[in-house]
Structures are given as C-alpha cells and as structure tokens.
Short mmCIF file of C-alpha atoms in Angstrom, two decimals:
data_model
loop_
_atom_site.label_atom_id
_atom_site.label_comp_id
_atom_site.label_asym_id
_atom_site.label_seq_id
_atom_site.Cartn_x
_atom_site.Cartn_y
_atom_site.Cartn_z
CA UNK A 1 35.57 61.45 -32.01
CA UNK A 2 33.12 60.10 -35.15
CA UNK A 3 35.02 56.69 -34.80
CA UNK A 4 35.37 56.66 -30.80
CA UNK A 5 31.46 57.09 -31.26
CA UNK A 6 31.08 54.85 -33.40
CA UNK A 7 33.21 52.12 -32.19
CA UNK A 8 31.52 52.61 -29.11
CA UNK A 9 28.00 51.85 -30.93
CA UNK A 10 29.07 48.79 -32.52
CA UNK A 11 30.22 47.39 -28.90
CA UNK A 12 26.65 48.23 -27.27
CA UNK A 13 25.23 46.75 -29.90
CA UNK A 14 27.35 43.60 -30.17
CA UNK A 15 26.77 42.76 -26.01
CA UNK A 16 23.37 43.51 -26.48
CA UNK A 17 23.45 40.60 -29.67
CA UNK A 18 24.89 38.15 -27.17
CA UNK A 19 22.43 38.72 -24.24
CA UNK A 20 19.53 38.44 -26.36
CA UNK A 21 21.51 34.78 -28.67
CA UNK A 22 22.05 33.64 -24.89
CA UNK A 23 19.45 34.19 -22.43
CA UNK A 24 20.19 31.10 -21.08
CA UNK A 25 23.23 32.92 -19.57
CA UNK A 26 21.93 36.33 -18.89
CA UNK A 27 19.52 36.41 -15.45
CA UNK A 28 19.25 32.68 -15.54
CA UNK A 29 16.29 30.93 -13.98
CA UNK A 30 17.38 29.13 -10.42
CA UNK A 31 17.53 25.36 -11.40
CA UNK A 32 15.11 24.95 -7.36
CA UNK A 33 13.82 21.68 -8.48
CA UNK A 34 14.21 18.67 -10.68
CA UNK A 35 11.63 16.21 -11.78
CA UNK A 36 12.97 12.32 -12.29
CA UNK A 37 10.35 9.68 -13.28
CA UNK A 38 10.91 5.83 -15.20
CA UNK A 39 12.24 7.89 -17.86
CA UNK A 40 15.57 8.89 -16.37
CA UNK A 41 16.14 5.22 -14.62
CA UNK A 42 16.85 4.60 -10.99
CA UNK A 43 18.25 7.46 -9.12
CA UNK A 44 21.34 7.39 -6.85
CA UNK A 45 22.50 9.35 -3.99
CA UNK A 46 25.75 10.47 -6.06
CA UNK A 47 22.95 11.75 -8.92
CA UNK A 48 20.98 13.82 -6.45
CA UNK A 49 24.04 15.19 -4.36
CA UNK A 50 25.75 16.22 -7.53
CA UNK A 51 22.68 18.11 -8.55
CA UNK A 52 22.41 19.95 -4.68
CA UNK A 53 26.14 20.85 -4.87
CA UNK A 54 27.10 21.57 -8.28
CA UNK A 55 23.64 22.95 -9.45
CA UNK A 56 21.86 24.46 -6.55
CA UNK A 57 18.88 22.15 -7.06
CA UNK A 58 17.11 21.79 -3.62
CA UNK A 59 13.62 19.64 -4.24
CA UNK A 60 12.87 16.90 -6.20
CA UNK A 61 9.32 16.14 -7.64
CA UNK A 62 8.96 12.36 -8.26
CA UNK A 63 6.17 10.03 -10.21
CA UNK A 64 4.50 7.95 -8.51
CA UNK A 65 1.25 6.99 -10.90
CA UNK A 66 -0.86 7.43 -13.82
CA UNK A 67 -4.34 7.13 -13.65
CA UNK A 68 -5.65 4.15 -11.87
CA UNK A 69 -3.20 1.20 -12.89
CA UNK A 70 -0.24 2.62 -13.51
CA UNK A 71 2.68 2.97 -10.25
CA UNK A 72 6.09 4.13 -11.36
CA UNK A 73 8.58 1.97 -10.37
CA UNK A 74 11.74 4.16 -10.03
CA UNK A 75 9.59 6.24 -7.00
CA UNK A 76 10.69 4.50 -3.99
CA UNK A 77 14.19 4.11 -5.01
CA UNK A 78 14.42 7.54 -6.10
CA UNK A 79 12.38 9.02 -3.18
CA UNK A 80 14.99 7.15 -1.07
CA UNK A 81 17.90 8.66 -2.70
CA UNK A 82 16.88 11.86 -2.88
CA UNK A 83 15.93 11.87 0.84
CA UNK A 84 19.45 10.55 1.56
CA UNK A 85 21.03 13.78 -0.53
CA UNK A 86 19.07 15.89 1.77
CA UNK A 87 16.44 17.17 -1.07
CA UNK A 88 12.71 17.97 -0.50
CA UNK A 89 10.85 15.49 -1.63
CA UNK A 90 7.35 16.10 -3.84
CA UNK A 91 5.82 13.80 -6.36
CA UNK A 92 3.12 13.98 -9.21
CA UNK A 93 0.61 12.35 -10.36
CA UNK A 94 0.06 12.02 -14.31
CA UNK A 95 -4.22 12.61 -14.42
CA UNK A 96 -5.81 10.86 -16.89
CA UNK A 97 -9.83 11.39 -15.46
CA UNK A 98 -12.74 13.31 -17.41
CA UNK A 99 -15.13 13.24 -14.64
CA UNK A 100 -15.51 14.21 -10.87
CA UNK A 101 -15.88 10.34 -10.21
CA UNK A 102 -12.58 9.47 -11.95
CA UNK A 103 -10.85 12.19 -10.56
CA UNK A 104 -11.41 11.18 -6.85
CA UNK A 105 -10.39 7.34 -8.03
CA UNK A 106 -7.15 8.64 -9.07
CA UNK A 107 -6.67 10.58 -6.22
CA UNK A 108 -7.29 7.31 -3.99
CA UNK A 109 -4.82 5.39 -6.24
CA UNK A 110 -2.19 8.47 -6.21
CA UNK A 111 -2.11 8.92 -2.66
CA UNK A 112 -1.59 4.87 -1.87
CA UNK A 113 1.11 5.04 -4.37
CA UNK A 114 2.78 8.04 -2.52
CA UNK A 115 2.54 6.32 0.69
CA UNK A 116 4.00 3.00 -0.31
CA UNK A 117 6.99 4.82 -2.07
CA UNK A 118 7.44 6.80 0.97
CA UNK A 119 6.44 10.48 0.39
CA UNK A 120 6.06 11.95 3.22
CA UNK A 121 2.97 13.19 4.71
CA UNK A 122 2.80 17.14 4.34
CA UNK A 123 4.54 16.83 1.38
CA UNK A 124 3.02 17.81 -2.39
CA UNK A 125 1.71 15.29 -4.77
CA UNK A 126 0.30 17.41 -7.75
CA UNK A 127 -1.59 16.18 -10.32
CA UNK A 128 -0.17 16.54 -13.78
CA UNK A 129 -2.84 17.68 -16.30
CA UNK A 130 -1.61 18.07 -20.32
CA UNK A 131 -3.03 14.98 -21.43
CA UNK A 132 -5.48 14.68 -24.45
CA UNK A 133 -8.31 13.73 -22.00
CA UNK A 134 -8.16 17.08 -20.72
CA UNK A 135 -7.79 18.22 -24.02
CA UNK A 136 -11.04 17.03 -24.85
CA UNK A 137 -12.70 18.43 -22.03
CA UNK A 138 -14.11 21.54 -21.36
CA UNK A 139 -13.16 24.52 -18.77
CA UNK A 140 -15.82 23.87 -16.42
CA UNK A 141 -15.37 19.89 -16.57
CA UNK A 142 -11.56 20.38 -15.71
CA UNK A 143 -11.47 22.72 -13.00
CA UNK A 144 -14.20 20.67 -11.69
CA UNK A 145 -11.97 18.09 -11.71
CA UNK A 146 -9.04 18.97 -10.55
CA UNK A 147 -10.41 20.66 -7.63
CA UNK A 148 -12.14 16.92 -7.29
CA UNK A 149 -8.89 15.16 -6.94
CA UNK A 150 -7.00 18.25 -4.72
CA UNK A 151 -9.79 17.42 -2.29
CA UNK A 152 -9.15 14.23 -1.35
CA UNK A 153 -5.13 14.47 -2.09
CA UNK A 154 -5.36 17.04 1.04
CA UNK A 155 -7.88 14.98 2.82
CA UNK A 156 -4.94 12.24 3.21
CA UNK A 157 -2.62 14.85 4.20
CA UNK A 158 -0.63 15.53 1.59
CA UNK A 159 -1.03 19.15 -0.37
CA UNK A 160 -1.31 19.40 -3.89
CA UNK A 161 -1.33 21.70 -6.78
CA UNK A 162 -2.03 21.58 -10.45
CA UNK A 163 0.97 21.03 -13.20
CA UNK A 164 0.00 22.04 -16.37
CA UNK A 165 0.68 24.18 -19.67
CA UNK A 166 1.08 28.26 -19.42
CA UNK A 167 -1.27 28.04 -22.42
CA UNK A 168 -3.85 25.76 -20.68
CA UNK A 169 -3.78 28.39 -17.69
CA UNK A 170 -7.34 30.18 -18.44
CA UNK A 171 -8.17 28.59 -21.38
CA UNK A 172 -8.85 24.86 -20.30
CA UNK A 173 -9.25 25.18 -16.79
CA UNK A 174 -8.57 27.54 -13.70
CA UNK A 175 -5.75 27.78 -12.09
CA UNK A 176 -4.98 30.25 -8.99
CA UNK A 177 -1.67 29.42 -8.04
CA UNK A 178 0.14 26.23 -9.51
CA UNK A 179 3.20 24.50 -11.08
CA UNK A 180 3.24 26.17 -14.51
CA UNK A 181 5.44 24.61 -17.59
CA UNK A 182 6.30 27.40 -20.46
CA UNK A 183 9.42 27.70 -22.61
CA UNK A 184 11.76 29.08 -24.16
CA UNK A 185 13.23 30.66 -21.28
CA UNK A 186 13.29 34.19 -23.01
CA UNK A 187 10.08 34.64 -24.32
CA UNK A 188 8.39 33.30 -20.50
CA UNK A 189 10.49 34.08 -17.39
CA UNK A 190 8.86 36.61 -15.29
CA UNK A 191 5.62 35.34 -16.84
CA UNK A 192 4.79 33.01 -13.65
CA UNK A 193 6.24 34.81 -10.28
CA UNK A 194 2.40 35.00 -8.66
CA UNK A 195 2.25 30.74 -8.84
CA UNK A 196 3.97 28.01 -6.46
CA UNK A 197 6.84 27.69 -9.53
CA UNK A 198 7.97 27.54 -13.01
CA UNK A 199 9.06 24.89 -15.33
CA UNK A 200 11.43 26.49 -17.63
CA UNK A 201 12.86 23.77 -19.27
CA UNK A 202 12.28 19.97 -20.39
CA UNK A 203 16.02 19.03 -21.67
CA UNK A 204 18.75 19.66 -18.62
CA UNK A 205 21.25 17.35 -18.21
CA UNK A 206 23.15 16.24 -15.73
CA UNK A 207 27.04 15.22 -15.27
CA UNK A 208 26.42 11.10 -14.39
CA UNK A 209 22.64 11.27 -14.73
CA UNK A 210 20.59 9.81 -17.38
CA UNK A 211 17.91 11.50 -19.97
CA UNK A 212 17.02 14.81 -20.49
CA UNK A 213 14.90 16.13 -17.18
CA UNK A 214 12.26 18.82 -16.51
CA UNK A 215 14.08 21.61 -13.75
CA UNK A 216 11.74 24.30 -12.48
CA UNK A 217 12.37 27.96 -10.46
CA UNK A 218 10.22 28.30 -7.16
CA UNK A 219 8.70 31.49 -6.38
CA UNK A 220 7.87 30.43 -2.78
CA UNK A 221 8.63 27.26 0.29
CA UNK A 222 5.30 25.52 -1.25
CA UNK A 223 7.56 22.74 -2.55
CA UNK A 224 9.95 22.75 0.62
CA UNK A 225 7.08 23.17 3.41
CA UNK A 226 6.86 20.82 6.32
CA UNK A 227 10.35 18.99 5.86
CA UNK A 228 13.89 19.57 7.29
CA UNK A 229 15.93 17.38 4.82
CA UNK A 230 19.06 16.22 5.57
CA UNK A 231 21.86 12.93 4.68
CA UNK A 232 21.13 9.83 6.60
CA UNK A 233 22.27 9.63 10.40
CA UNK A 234 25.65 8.05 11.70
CA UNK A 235 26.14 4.84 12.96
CA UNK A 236 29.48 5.49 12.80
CA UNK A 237 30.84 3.69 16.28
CA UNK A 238 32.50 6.95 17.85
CA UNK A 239 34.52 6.86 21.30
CA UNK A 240 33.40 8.08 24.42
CA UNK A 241 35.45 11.47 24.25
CA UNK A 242 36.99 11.54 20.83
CA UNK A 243 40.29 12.94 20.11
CA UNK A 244 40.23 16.84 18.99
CA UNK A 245 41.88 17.02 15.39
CA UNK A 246 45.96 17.87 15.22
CA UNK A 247 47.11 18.91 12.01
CA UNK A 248 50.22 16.97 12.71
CA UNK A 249 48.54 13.89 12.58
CA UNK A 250 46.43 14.30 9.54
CA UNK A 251 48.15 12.43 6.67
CA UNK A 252 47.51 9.60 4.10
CA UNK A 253 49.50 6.86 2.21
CA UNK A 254 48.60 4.49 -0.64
CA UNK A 255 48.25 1.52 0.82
CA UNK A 256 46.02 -1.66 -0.98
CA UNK A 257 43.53 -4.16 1.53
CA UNK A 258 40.84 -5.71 2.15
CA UNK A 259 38.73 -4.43 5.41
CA UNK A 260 36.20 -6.66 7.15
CA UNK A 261 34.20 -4.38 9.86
CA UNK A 262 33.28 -5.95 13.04
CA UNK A 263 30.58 -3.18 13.85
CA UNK A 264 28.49 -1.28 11.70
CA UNK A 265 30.42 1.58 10.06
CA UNK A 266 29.39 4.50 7.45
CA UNK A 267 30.06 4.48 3.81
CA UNK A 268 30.54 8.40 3.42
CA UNK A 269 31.39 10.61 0.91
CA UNK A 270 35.02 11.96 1.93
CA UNK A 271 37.26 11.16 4.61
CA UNK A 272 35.34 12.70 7.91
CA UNK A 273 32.16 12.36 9.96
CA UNK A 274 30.88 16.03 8.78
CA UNK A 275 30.48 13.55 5.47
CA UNK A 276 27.58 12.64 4.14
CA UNK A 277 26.80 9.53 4.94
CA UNK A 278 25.53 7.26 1.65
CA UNK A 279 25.03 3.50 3.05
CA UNK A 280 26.93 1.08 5.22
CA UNK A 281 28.86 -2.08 5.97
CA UNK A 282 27.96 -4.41 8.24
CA UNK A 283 29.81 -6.95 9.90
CA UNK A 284 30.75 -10.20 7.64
CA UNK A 285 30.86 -7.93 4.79
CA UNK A 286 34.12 -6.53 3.18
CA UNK A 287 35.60 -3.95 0.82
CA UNK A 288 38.94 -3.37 -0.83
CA UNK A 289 40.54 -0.32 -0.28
CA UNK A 290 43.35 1.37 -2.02
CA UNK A 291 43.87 4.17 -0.03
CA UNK A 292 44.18 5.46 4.01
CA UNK A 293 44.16 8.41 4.96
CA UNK A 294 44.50 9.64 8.83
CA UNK A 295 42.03 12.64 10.34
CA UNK A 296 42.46 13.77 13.46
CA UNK A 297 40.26 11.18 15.37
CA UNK A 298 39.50 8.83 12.81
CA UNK A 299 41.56 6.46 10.37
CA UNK A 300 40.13 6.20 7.22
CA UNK A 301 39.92 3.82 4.16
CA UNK A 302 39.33 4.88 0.07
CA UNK A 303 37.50 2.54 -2.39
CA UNK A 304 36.41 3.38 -5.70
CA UNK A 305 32.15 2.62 -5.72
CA UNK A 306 30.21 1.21 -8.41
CA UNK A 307 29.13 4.28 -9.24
CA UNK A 308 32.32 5.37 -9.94
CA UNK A 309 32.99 7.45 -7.38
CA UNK A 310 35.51 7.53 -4.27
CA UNK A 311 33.92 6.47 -1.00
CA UNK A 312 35.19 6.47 2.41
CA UNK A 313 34.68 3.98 5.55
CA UNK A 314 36.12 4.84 9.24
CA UNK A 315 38.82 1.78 10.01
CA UNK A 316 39.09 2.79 13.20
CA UNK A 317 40.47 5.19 16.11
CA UNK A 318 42.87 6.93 15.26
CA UNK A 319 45.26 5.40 18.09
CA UNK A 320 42.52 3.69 19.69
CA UNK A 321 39.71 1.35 18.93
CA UNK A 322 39.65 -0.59 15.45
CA UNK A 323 36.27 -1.13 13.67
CA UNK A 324 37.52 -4.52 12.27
CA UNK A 325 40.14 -6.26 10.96
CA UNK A 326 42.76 -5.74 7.99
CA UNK A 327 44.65 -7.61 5.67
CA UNK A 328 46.62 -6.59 2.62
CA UNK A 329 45.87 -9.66 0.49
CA UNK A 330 43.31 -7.61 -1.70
CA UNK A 331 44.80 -9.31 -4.97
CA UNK A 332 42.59 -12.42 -4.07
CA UNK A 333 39.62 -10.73 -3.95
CA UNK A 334 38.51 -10.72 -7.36
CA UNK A 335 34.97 -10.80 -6.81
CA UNK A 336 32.37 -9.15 -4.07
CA UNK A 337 29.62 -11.34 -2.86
CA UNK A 338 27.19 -10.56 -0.70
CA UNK A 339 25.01 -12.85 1.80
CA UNK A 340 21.35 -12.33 1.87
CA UNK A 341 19.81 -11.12 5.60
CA UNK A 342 16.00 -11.60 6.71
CA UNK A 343 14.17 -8.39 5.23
CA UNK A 344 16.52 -7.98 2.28
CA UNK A 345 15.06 -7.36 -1.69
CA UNK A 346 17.11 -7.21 -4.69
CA UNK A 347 16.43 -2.97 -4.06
CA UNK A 348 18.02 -2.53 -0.97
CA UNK A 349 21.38 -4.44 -1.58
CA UNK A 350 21.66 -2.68 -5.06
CA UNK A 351 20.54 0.42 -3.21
CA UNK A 352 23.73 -0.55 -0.52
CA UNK A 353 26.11 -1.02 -3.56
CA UNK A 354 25.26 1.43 -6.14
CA UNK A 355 23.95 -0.49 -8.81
CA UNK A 356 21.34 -1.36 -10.84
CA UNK A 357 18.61 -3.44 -9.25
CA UNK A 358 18.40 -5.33 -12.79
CA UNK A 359 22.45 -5.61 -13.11
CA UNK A 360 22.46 -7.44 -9.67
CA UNK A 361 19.01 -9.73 -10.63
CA UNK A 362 20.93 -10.21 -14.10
CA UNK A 363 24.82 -11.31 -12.32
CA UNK A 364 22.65 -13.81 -10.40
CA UNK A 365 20.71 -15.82 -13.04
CA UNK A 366 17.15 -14.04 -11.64
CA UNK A 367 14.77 -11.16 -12.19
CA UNK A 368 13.61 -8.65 -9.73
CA UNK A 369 10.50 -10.21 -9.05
CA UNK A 370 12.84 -13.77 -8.21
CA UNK A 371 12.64 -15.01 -4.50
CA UNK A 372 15.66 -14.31 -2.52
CA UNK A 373 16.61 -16.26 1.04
CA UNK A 374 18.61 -15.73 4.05
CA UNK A 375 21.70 -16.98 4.15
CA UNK A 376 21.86 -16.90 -0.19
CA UNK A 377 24.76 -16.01 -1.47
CA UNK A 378 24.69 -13.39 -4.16
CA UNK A 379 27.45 -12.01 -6.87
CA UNK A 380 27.76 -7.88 -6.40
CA UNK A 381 30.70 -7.61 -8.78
#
C-alpha cells in the first residue's frame, strides 16, 4: 500500500510537471485572429485558407499606415486575399502622434489608407499605441489622444479600438475595453476576458507562410461585426438543369494537356463547385493539366499552382457542354505567358497566378512601378 501510495504521488506530481513545462498545450488560447503586415510579405489565398482550416483562425487584422507618410504596401493584396479565404477583415494603424492635433491627422491619413486598400466600411481600424512617443507622454496626453483619433476613425464609419501593452493599460493611458498584447501565455490568459481580445503571442508560424506573426483570442464579435465573409462567387458557366451526381460516374485518370477555356471558368480548390473558388481563366488563356477527374455533373482538370498547390478548373459538362478546347501536346508548352487586358497592374495578374508581384516585374525586365499596355505580352513562368 506505502508504494501504491507512493507511486501514485510521483504520477500526480509528474502530469502536474508537464501541464505547468507546457501551457501552451494545456487550455490553449483560440488562435481567433492573425495580424499580417510588410513584415510577413504578400499574402495569398492558400496562406489565409490554410490558417481558417487547419488553425481555426477566423479574422485577420491588417496594416495599413504609420503616422502620416507611411501606407503599407502588402494591405490591399492581403486584404484581398484574406477576403477571398472568407476571413473578417480589420486593420491597424501604427500611431505615432503626441498631441490632439496629430492624432486627428493620422486618423485622416489612416482612414484614406483603409479605404484605398479596401477595408470595408463597419469594419475596425485600431490604432496601435507602444511606440516611444507614447512613451514619452503622459496619461492624460494619451488618452486624450487616442480618444482624438477614435473620433474621427468612427466619424468615417469605421470602429476602432486601442492596441496596446497589458502594462501600458492604466499606467500610460485609459483603456475601457481594447485589443490588449501580454505574454507568456501562462503567466496572462484569463488576465483580459472583459476587453474586445487578447494578443497572446508574437512568434506563430504558419505551414507555407512567412515570418513569425502576432495571433490573438477574441472575447466577443467586435472584430467579426458587420461582415458575412465568404470565398469569391462562381462564374463557373453551369447548365440550365445540371445533372444530379451518380457515384458510377465519378472517376479520374492521369491524363497530361493543355486546356484553353472559351468562357470564363473558376480556378478552385478541389474538384467541385462547393470549392472555393481562388481566381480564374479567361478565354485566350491556358493551363497544363496533368490530371482529370469526373464528378457527377462536371469534368474536371488538375494543375499544380505556383504556389505549390493542386488547383482545379471545370473542362466541361460532364456529357454535355465543353468550356473550351483540349489538346494533349502539353510537352510544348514550356513556358506560360500571359497578355496584358485594359485595367490590368502587375498586382492583379500575380494576384491571378500566385506569385510574387516582384517575381513577375523581375521575369519581365521591369519594376512594379513600370508601365504595362494592352495587348503586352508578359512571361508568368
């Protein structure tokens, strides 16, 4: 009985060693919401979606400026692809004012960044206070303002909140309910459950993302308020009283070629419309598939994306209608080109093909800010 007893102590004690060496594991903070700014690079729809589905992460809080000069240029992009994931979308401001008068000047330059990068109205654009200016300032002088710039942040019709340190809450300005950054996880959860959400952490990674990134637990729908997110719509061509699905016809076969759509057709993420949908092709355009695969209604083709990932385009009715045309020449397609319409930029078509804005500039000869024409021919790949 003395060494059943005492065995028994020893295991008590050892899981209660473990919980307290891993509290990362043990009643683990919800990962609600991830911040992405310059620092992680341009954002694509497979980064976001992989953070919704594999993570549980359901918002996104973007940069969009820094005091009056300063406009991140990742926010549009990223904004973008997170709206096409089907994530909330929030963004920050990083404050740099002492006064009342520099507080409403970044406000004015926030909000016009927000707007041009596409934030939607009704959405939150805090304003990110830890900087030494702040520092520097006194308790009165800060919540001043802050309260300053909230004013006319909600006056444009966005809301807004205050980001800051948990040790900065009280002691360098007030703050009643607002986006509060402490860690280690162990020593603050629980700490923070009366504000809008919690920061717990400033080095997640993410499988296929870049950089180290900020990920935050919500307490309430402050960050998800006024927006129903979802994956871009169709434009799938569908027929006018589709086929239901048949097991029996649902099969696939390796087959190599080159597809050139003759409507506008979906680039989705697996082999059905219930797919999200994460760009398209139009017609003159092509794409070199190496596998098909047949769904019930729809005949589909596999390609492996720039991003590295498997996409999937509808070839056609399954029995019906095609979408285009097909050849199995794809050995002489060594490269992808792409042919520049009216209202094109070097970010949409490397937004369209998964790359780097930069990469595709670069593979040209140009730089982002370079003129591009109808009718210009430019290397993809």
């Amino acid at each position: 009985m003395k060494f059943k007893t005492k065995l028994i102590t020893l295991v008590v004690a050892f899981l209660a060693a473990i919980s307290f060496a891993l509290p990362s594991q043990v009643n683990a903070a919800n990962t609600d919401m991830v911040d992405t700014s310059n620092h992680n690079g341009l954002m694509t729809y497979d980064n976001y979606y992989d953070m919704l589905v594999h993570y549980g992460v359901k918002a996104v809080v973007q940069k969009v400026s820094e005091g009056t000069t300063y406009v991140d240029p990742t926010a549009k992009y990223n904004l973008a692809s997170a709206k096409q994931a089907g994530l909330y979308l929030n963004g920050y401001h990083y404050a740099r004012y002492t006064t009342v008068e520099g507080a409403r000047a970044e406000a004015r330059f926030a909000v016009a960044a927000a707007q041009s990068a596409g934030l939607p109205i009704g959405a939150v654009l805090a304003t990110d206070v830890e900087a030494s200016e702040q520092a520097n300032n006194s308790y009165a002088a800060n919540t001043a303002n802050n309260k300053a710039f909230m004013e006319v942040v909600q006056a444009a019709g966005y809301r807004s909140t205050i980001y800051t340190m948990g040790s900065w809450v009280g002691t360098k300005m007030s703050v009643d309910k607002g986006w509060i950054a402490d860690y280690p996880y162990n020593t603050s959860r629980d700490r923070y459950t009366s504000h809008h959400a919690w920061q717990f952490r400033s080095d997640q990674q993410f499988a296929g993302s870049y950089g180290n990134f900020d990920v935050s637990q919500l307490y309430d729908d402050f960050f998800t308020a006024n927006q129903t997110p979802s994956p871009s719509a169709s434009v799938t061509p569908a027929p006018s009283q589709p086929a239901k699905s048949n097991a029996a016809s649902d099969t696939d076969y390796a087959q190599t070629g080159v597809f050139k759509p003759s409507a506008t057709v979906n680039i989705r993420t697996g082999a059905g419309t219930g797919y999200a949908s994460v760009g398209s092709y139009a017609p003159g355009e092509s794409v070199i598939y190496d596998h098909v695969y047949i769904r019930g209604t729809y005949v589909w083709a596999r390609y492996l994306s720039y991003s590295g990932r498997y996409h999937y385009v509808a070839l056609g009715v399954n029995g019906g209608e095609s979408y285009g045309s097909r050849s199995s020449n794809a050995q002489t397609y060594s490269h992808t080109y792409y042919t520049v319409r009216s209202g094109d930029s070097f970010w949409s078509i490397a937004y369209k093909y998964g790359i780097s804005m930069h990469t595709l500039a670069a593979n040209n000869g140009k730089s982002i800010y370079s003129l591009i024409y109808p009718g210009e021919s430019l290397y993809i790949r």
